[in-house]
Amino acid sequence: MTLRRLLLALLAALTAAFPAQAQDEFLPLTTPVELQQGAGDAEVGELIFRGGVEIAPDKAGIGGISGIEWHDDQLYAVADDGRWLVLTPEDIAGRLVDVSSVRIGDLRDLRGGKLGSKGRGDAEAITRLPSGEWLVAFEQDHRIWRYAELGRAATGVESGAAALISGAEANGGIEALAAFDGGLLACGEWADPARPNCLAITADGARSFHLPAPAGIAEVGGVPTDAACRGDGTCYVLFRSYIPGQGNRAAIVELAPDGAPKTLAVLAPPMLLDNFEGLAVREMQGNTFLYLISDDNFRNCESKPGDGCQRTLLMKFEVKGPPVEAAPATPETFAAAPTSRPGTRPLPDAASVSVVLDTELGPITIALETERAPITAGNFLRYVEEGRFKGTGFYRAVRLPTGPQPGGLLQGGTRGDPKRILPPIAHEPTVQTGLTHTHGAVSMAMNEPGTADGDFFIIIEDQTGFDADPTASDPSWHAGFPVFGYVTDGMAVVAAIHAAPIDAQVGEGVMRGEMLAAPVKITSARRLPAAPPPSSPPQP
């Protein structure tokens, strides 16, 4: 899903560099999937399902993925045929709905050559060190290589886990590799308690230990297959199993910083499962999310249907946590942040009228572009002067996970109140007005062109995908949304409202999970006096 498609879905209810040596980025074919049919955000143990997709192999042969790592808003992965991949997941209202791009390249050896054979290229795990280096673990020819950049020559060998793979079978080496600040966790693909299957490496040395498979998967031969760690040293280990006739199972075990294990969930039929081999952790706004990805072993059901065929499934889960009573955000919270900067009028010499929306958190001053967007700005001014905004409020915060943070939009207005709204107005596209959805822009909410009335939104960080696009085939993006003003003072207030608590149970469709638990009231709206004209210099 492209950003434009994501923004369209988000607003339907609005009545990097990449590694070197890679092929071009492309849009994969995906299909949304559910963990349990009809169950939506199903809860399993300590996890909440937050969406998933099935990824088609496509002409690039996507498959064989055996390890993943979250970095820079993307999933970096390795496959057991000696390739690396970068996948860009896309969310709507916190749920994984698509993968908007994939990039694939070859892993290289210490001399920069391709790995070639399965024996040399069987990559099974990937992690990124705090230094920015990548570690990739290989089976068959057991080793861990260091990479400054995926796609370029390996820069060295990581020998700290050598004891773990000493004497390991060809297809039974390191499957799980996870770095954390001050340490590294590595686990092998076996479950014999007489042989420790994990190793924790810190500045104090290496400590081997046995991590047993939890009940529910231990009975069917569950073994570690990937791991990922949070910034505080809490790690998560993925177990998997497969028995013909019984299918796949998976389990996730949490390892506290002191090493104490806790089973979070066991995933078993009739849930939608496959050969899950990769696990990544993502921390966002105080929440922890886990991504699981399956290895189709290049026997994908789309290209090779029949017994034993598999899929590449990518699923997202949220780890349940105790309620955190965070201090409420205030304008002072953002006073020194880049978010507090005012919007910039692209045509500052054009005539404008300034208004102030007084809110419970402070005033927001808006320059209405009465010359460039006379219909839309005039409509808003009428709502202000007739007192139609008094007692309304800001009620929706769309938080986009990409780009500078915080970013997205804040929506407010009349919410269709028949006692407040005026007739809809004609549409003024940005290609006509010369205005654009940059930071601080104020634009009208609408279902389609010509339906805007008393609801509006304020842009936080540039979101120019909302502008009209005359080349777009989709009528909605062809018209875009109509900018009619810019916040010239009070963006810290906008950011504070945007950061207010969300009620996850309120809202319909794409708005679910975006509605403020307590809308912030607009206590008054007023027009500011026109600034006096500059005085003329004295005549001689």
XYZ file of C-alpha atoms in Angstrom:
540
model
C 0.000 0.000 0.000
C 1.519 3.305 -1.059
C 1.404 6.324 1.237
C -1.287 7.778 -0.985
C -3.387 4.638 -0.581
C -2.779 4.707 3.168
C -3.795 8.343 3.445
C -6.890 7.723 1.349
C -8.012 4.954 3.676
C -7.268 7.039 6.750
C -9.263 9.951 5.396
C -12.202 8.041 3.954
C -14.136 9.064 7.069
C -13.065 12.699 7.020
C -16.645 14.004 5.875
C 16.674 5.914 3.856
C 18.713 5.063 2.071
C 18.574 1.374 1.092
C 21.433 -1.122 1.098
C 23.702 -1.357 -1.867
C 23.711 -4.015 -4.606
C 19.925 -4.395 -4.635
C 17.305 -4.669 -7.294
C 14.746 -1.913 -7.642
C 12.082 -1.491 -5.000
C 8.759 -2.998 -6.061
C 5.193 -3.347 -4.822
C 4.468 -6.958 -3.804
C 1.162 -8.752 -4.178
C -0.467 -9.188 -0.788
C -3.733 -10.472 0.643
C -5.022 -9.516 4.111
C -5.395 -12.459 6.502
C -6.852 -13.000 9.961
C -5.449 -15.167 12.732
C -8.913 -16.561 13.425
C -11.725 -16.225 10.932
C -14.170 -13.546 12.047
C -12.300 -12.863 15.299
C -10.732 -9.511 14.349
C -8.261 -8.414 17.007
C -8.144 -11.841 18.637
C -6.380 -12.171 21.987
C -4.092 -15.141 22.543
C -2.462 -15.311 25.943
C -0.632 -12.008 26.445
C -0.814 -11.038 22.762
C -3.406 -9.151 20.713
C -3.534 -9.834 16.981
C -3.108 -6.586 15.030
C -3.457 -7.690 11.433
C -1.612 -9.765 8.892
C -0.947 -10.307 5.196
C -0.005 -13.155 2.906
C 2.809 -12.172 0.535
C 2.871 -13.748 -2.916
C 6.263 -15.011 -4.164
C 6.027 -12.723 -7.211
C 8.605 -12.780 -9.980
C 11.334 -11.912 -7.466
C 10.828 -15.212 -5.673
C 9.961 -13.796 -2.258
C 10.333 -16.668 0.174
C 12.671 -18.610 2.408
C 12.615 -15.797 4.994
C 14.191 -17.063 8.194
C 14.959 -13.982 10.319
C 13.745 -10.384 10.615
C 14.724 -7.197 12.457
C 12.788 -3.930 12.865
C 14.818 -0.855 11.971
C 13.957 2.601 10.672
C 10.236 1.810 10.180
C 10.994 -1.267 8.070
C 11.602 -4.986 8.437
C 15.072 -6.148 7.431
C 15.211 -9.848 6.696
C 17.471 -12.674 5.564
C 16.507 -15.751 3.572
C 18.032 -19.210 3.540
C 19.166 -18.827 -0.072
C 21.693 -16.104 0.754
C 19.593 -12.990 0.161
C 18.546 -10.020 2.276
C 15.204 -8.233 1.993
C 13.696 -4.960 3.198
C 9.915 -4.897 3.640
C 7.819 -1.810 4.408
C 4.695 -2.712 6.398
C 1.706 -0.378 6.240
C -0.782 0.128 9.073
C -4.241 1.615 9.202
C -5.532 2.470 12.678
C -2.749 0.373 14.190
C -3.480 -2.762 12.140
C -1.110 -4.277 9.598
C -2.937 -4.163 6.261
C -0.268 -4.314 3.558
C 3.386 -4.344 2.569
C 3.976 -1.336 0.323
C 7.441 -2.185 -0.947
C 10.075 -4.907 -1.044
C 13.746 -4.623 -1.885
C 15.963 -7.680 -2.323
C 19.699 -8.170 -2.707
C 22.466 -10.737 -2.313
C 24.447 -11.251 0.859
C 28.187 -11.128 0.242
C 31.175 -12.960 1.668
C 34.292 -11.439 3.205
C 35.677 -10.698 -0.268
C 32.454 -9.235 -1.633
C 31.457 -12.277 -3.679
C 28.022 -13.877 -3.768
C 27.544 -16.791 -1.415
C 26.463 -19.180 -4.113
C 25.597 -22.600 -2.729
C 22.959 -23.456 -0.146
C 25.748 -24.623 2.138
C 27.281 -21.147 2.245
C 24.121 -19.065 1.886
C 21.785 -20.596 4.470
C 21.191 -17.381 6.451
C 18.967 -18.008 9.479
C 19.100 -14.962 11.750
C 19.763 -11.225 11.608
C 20.169 -8.514 14.226
C 21.467 -4.976 14.371
C 23.967 -3.915 17.015
C 23.701 -0.564 18.811
C 26.788 0.435 16.814
C 24.804 0.121 13.580
C 26.550 -3.064 12.451
C 24.522 -6.035 11.291
C 25.116 -9.616 12.399
C 23.919 -12.502 10.225
C 24.030 -16.118 11.406
C 24.357 -18.987 8.912
C 23.648 -22.712 9.190
C 25.381 -25.660 7.531
C 28.614 -23.698 7.272
C 28.071 -22.422 10.833
C 29.243 -18.863 11.390
C 28.168 -15.318 12.270
C 29.355 -12.550 9.961
C 29.420 -8.820 10.554
C 28.179 -6.331 7.958
C 28.570 -2.571 7.967
C 25.930 -2.527 5.219
C 23.844 -5.367 3.868
C 24.678 -6.032 0.239
C 28.348 -5.169 0.650
C 31.213 -7.426 1.720
C 31.108 -8.881 5.210
C 33.519 -6.993 7.438
C 34.424 -9.699 9.914
C 33.448 -12.693 12.002
C 31.586 -12.613 15.319
C 33.074 -15.438 17.405
C 31.330 -14.815 20.714
C 28.765 -17.559 20.110
C 31.209 -20.154 18.777
C 30.695 -22.383 21.816
C 26.982 -22.663 21.060
C 27.485 -24.134 17.590
C 30.491 -26.318 18.332
C 29.632 -29.768 17.014
C 26.199 -28.689 15.762
C 24.505 -30.638 13.007
C 24.438 -29.027 9.568
C 20.782 -28.024 9.831
C 20.809 -27.370 13.570
C 22.817 -24.239 14.204
C 22.013 -20.735 15.423
C 18.435 -19.827 14.546
C 17.890 -16.918 16.928
C 20.080 -13.845 17.225
C 19.108 -10.659 19.090
C 21.207 -7.705 20.165
C 20.427 -5.393 23.048
C 22.298 -2.544 24.674
C 25.307 -4.222 26.233
C 24.715 -7.738 25.041
C 23.743 -10.390 22.546
C 21.349 -13.340 22.801
C 21.844 -16.395 20.574
C 19.793 -19.597 20.556
C 20.161 -22.859 18.652
C 17.531 -25.056 17.052
C 17.350 -27.867 19.591
C 15.456 -28.659 22.795
C 17.551 -31.294 24.567
C 17.808 -30.080 28.205
C 21.155 -31.809 28.518
C 22.548 -29.401 25.961
C 22.027 -25.668 26.637
C 20.336 -24.086 23.627
C 20.890 -20.388 24.405
C 23.812 -18.118 25.129
C 23.717 -14.628 26.654
C 26.844 -12.596 25.897
C 27.531 -9.426 27.910
C 30.539 -7.457 29.086
C 30.705 -9.852 32.053
C 31.185 -12.840 29.760
C 29.059 -15.545 28.154
C 26.394 -17.478 30.048
C 24.883 -20.594 28.504
C 21.448 -21.774 29.596
C 18.620 -24.000 28.486
C 15.353 -22.330 27.471
C 12.641 -24.989 27.412
C 9.761 -24.883 24.988
C 6.536 -23.939 26.763
C 3.679 -26.349 27.337
C 1.526 -26.616 24.257
C 4.462 -26.797 21.874
C 7.039 -28.758 23.861
C 4.984 -31.915 23.334
C 5.302 -31.558 19.560
C 9.007 -30.775 19.419
C 9.065 -26.990 19.666
C 12.508 -25.391 19.210
C 13.811 -21.788 19.189
C 13.792 -20.179 15.749
C 14.287 -16.422 16.239
C 14.583 -13.724 18.901
C 14.374 -9.955 19.306
C 15.032 -7.593 22.204
C 13.599 -4.319 23.446
C 15.780 -1.401 24.406
C 15.505 -2.241 28.118
C 16.994 -5.717 27.623
C 13.701 -7.632 27.633
C 13.919 -10.273 24.906
C 11.365 -12.399 23.083
C 12.108 -15.874 21.719
C 10.012 -17.528 19.017
C 9.503 -21.317 19.091
C 8.095 -23.345 16.200
C 7.086 -26.926 15.486
C 5.599 -28.992 12.680
C 4.115 -32.500 12.666
C 2.551 -33.960 9.521
C -1.164 -34.281 9.999
C -1.131 -31.865 12.950
C 0.247 -28.799 11.259
C 2.336 -25.908 12.570
C 2.499 -24.384 16.010
C 4.340 -21.341 17.357
C 5.008 -19.895 20.796
C 6.585 -16.737 22.147
C 8.518 -16.621 25.407
C 9.510 -13.368 27.092
C 12.912 -13.242 28.806
C 13.191 -10.533 31.460
C 16.519 -8.707 31.766
C 17.370 -11.012 34.692
C 16.706 -14.050 32.494
C 13.380 -15.089 33.993
C 11.172 -16.671 31.278
C 7.434 -16.096 30.808
C 5.238 -17.678 28.157
C 3.271 -14.988 26.327
C 1.292 -17.146 23.916
C 1.059 -20.500 22.175
C -0.419 -20.394 18.665
C -1.999 -23.646 17.523
C -4.557 -24.891 14.979
C -7.229 -24.002 13.952
C -5.513 -20.583 13.883
C -4.014 -19.546 10.542
C -0.410 -20.657 10.976
C 2.545 -21.661 8.893
C 6.249 -22.232 9.370
C 6.967 -19.093 11.441
C 10.724 -18.546 11.572
C 11.198 -14.786 11.993
C 10.451 -12.489 14.929
C 10.984 -8.720 15.233
C 10.126 -6.291 18.020
C 8.904 -2.730 17.492
C 8.544 -0.188 20.280
C 6.148 2.676 19.622
C 4.593 5.246 21.976
C 5.059 3.036 25.039
C 3.654 -0.086 23.350
C 5.478 -3.223 22.222
C 4.600 -4.910 18.935
C 5.896 -8.222 17.614
C 6.052 -9.216 13.948
C 6.104 -12.891 12.929
C 7.000 -14.041 9.432
C 6.901 -17.537 7.964
C 9.370 -19.359 5.744
C 7.676 -20.973 2.750
C 10.825 -23.007 2.079
C 10.336 -22.074 -1.592
C 7.343 -24.415 -1.779
C 4.818 -21.590 -1.950
C 1.236 -22.697 -2.474
C 0.748 -20.087 -5.210
C 3.585 -21.298 -7.402
C 3.787 -24.956 -6.260
C 0.360 -26.067 -5.032
C -0.078 -29.482 -3.463
C 0.897 -31.396 -0.348
C 3.534 -29.651 1.739
C 3.044 -26.240 0.123
C 3.486 -23.230 2.392
C 3.008 -19.437 2.433
C 4.858 -16.319 3.433
C 2.684 -14.912 6.204
C 3.479 -11.668 8.019
C 1.526 -11.011 11.214
C 1.583 -8.260 13.801
C 0.812 -8.664 17.508
C 0.674 -6.232 20.395
C 2.058 -7.324 23.743
C -0.415 -6.633 26.507
C 0.949 -4.401 29.213
C -0.224 -2.828 32.431
C -1.979 0.514 31.978
C 0.571 3.301 32.035
C -0.601 6.550 33.561
C 1.540 8.930 31.566
C 1.554 12.581 32.459
C -0.821 14.404 30.106
C 0.873 16.316 27.326
C 0.685 20.103 27.520
C 1.783 22.810 25.103
C 4.873 23.226 27.282
C 5.754 19.595 26.478
C 6.286 20.595 22.844
C 7.458 24.185 23.322
C 11.052 23.411 22.387
C 10.257 20.685 19.851
C 10.345 21.200 16.058
C 6.627 20.400 16.025
C 5.893 23.745 17.711
C 7.128 25.762 14.733
C 4.362 27.692 12.943
C 3.092 26.840 9.508
C 4.617 28.683 6.569
C 2.314 30.409 4.101
C 3.550 29.582 0.603
C 2.226 32.908 -0.718
C 2.763 35.334 2.174
C 1.885 38.446 0.163
C -1.631 37.217 -0.577
C -4.456 38.786 1.434
C -5.478 36.872 4.558
C -7.621 37.170 7.675
C -6.473 35.832 11.041
C -8.722 34.038 13.513
C -8.124 32.482 16.924
C -9.576 29.215 18.171
C -9.409 29.285 21.963
C -9.230 25.721 23.313
C -9.012 24.139 26.731
C -5.264 23.757 26.177
C -4.609 27.188 24.710
C -5.145 29.387 21.632
C -4.508 28.426 18.013
C -4.092 31.303 15.535
C -4.892 30.616 11.880
C -4.227 32.817 8.852
C -7.157 32.230 6.494
C -6.156 32.449 2.834
C -9.061 34.658 1.764
C -7.411 35.634 -1.520
C -6.098 32.253 -2.605
C -9.044 30.119 -1.345
C -11.921 32.617 -1.023
C -14.763 30.084 -0.895
C -13.205 27.738 1.662
C -11.636 30.471 3.813
C -14.851 32.479 3.674
C -16.849 29.458 4.798
C -14.565 28.929 7.802
C -14.707 32.618 8.674
C -18.494 32.468 8.678
C -18.424 29.562 11.155
C -16.120 31.657 13.351
C -18.135 34.872 13.203
C -21.498 33.162 13.717
C -20.261 31.296 16.808
C -20.761 27.876 15.238
C -17.424 26.515 16.514
C -18.011 27.544 20.154
C -18.556 24.382 22.192
C -17.288 22.049 19.461
C -13.811 20.571 19.705
C -10.962 18.485 18.417
C -11.900 14.831 18.515
C -9.645 12.786 16.216
C -5.859 12.307 16.105
C -4.379 10.416 13.165
C -0.835 9.389 14.060
C 1.195 8.376 11.029
C 4.138 6.124 11.971
C 6.468 7.309 9.209
C 8.397 10.563 8.898
C 9.216 13.026 11.683
C 7.414 12.343 14.947
C 4.850 13.286 15.985
C 3.219 13.431 12.572
C -0.234 13.111 11.079
C -3.277 15.271 11.503
C -5.700 16.608 14.099
C -9.370 16.802 13.187
C -12.026 19.030 14.733
C -15.240 20.891 14.040
C -18.966 20.421 14.083
C -19.096 16.623 13.508
C -22.176 17.008 11.347
C -24.286 18.663 14.049
C -27.393 19.808 12.095
C -27.785 22.822 14.385
C -24.321 24.074 13.482
C -23.493 23.111 9.917
C -23.959 25.325 6.903
C -24.584 24.093 3.354
C -21.634 22.314 1.705
C -19.274 24.443 -0.349
C -17.677 24.175 -3.768
C -14.275 22.528 -3.889
C -11.104 24.611 -4.332
C -8.255 22.205 -5.203
C -4.674 22.994 -4.313
C -3.701 23.133 -7.995
C -6.045 26.101 -8.241
C -5.140 27.856 -4.992
C -1.388 27.234 -5.004
C -1.593 26.090 -1.373
C -0.212 22.802 -0.047
C -0.496 20.424 2.909
C 2.724 21.336 4.650
C 3.251 21.542 8.403
C 0.570 23.713 10.003
C -1.775 23.701 6.999
C -5.508 23.737 7.741
C -7.702 21.803 5.314
C -11.343 20.773 5.027
C -12.588 17.276 5.855
C -14.994 15.843 3.317
C -16.280 12.627 1.795
C -15.831 13.882 -1.751
C -15.360 17.225 -3.512
C -18.256 19.566 -2.841
C -19.306 18.018 0.501
C -17.130 20.031 2.925
C -18.999 21.959 5.612
C -17.901 22.427 9.236
C -15.141 19.875 9.886
C -11.471 20.547 9.274
C -8.037 19.142 10.047
C -4.613 20.536 10.878
C -1.509 18.964 9.363
C 1.419 18.014 11.621
C 4.641 17.695 9.593
C 4.433 17.779 5.801
C 1.722 15.523 4.342
C 1.635 16.736 0.758
C 0.002 13.493 -0.364
C -3.286 15.237 0.471
C -2.726 17.755 -2.337
C -4.618 17.457 -5.609
C -2.910 15.312 -8.227
C -4.138 15.999 -11.783
C -2.385 12.831 -13.008
C -4.152 10.510 -10.556
C -6.730 8.079 -11.917
C -8.554 7.906 -8.586
C -11.074 10.804 -8.484
C -10.430 11.380 -4.765
C -6.715 11.986 -5.278
C -7.313 13.878 -8.489
C -9.209 16.487 -6.446
C -7.242 16.214 -3.201
C -8.288 18.126 -0.076
C -8.691 21.923 0.045
C -6.145 23.852 2.099
C -7.504 27.224 3.205
C -5.184 28.436 5.958
C -2.060 27.977 8.066
C -1.493 27.927 11.824
C 0.723 30.930 12.529
C 0.815 30.476 16.305
C -0.172 27.625 18.604
C 1.277 24.511 16.952
C 2.465 23.413 20.406
C -1.213 23.423 21.417
C -2.062 21.378 18.307
C 0.675 18.858 19.175
C -0.527 18.579 22.783
C -4.098 17.859 21.676
C -2.797 15.375 19.100
C -0.929 13.535 21.894
C -3.975 13.241 24.165
C -5.133 9.717 25.145
C -7.025 7.657 22.570
C -10.061 5.490 23.272
C -9.267 2.276 21.388
C -12.899 1.160 21.467
C -14.450 4.263 19.908
C -14.826 4.999 16.211
C -15.964 3.053 13.195
C -13.922 1.627 10.345
C -10.581 3.340 9.833
C -11.367 5.827 12.617
C -11.340 3.101 15.265
C -8.342 3.710 17.499
C -8.022 7.364 16.396
C -10.710 9.057 18.500
C -9.658 11.093 21.518
C -10.894 9.649 24.795
C -11.853 13.179 25.874
C -12.291 15.649 22.981
C -10.618 18.987 23.623
C -13.229 21.734 23.554
C -13.078 24.913 21.476
C -14.266 27.459 24.044
C -14.484 30.372 21.610
C -13.561 31.421 18.080
C -12.914 35.003 17.066
C -11.624 37.130 14.234
C -8.544 39.211 14.928
C -8.424 42.885 13.942
C -6.595 43.542 10.724
C -3.006 44.593 11.189
C -2.502 48.317 10.547
C -0.833 49.114 7.229
C 2.841 50.030 7.421
C 3.361 53.734 7.969
C 4.645 55.774 5.061
C 8.072 57.367 5.404
C 7.964 61.139 6.016
C 8.010 63.255 2.889
C 10.855 65.758 2.484
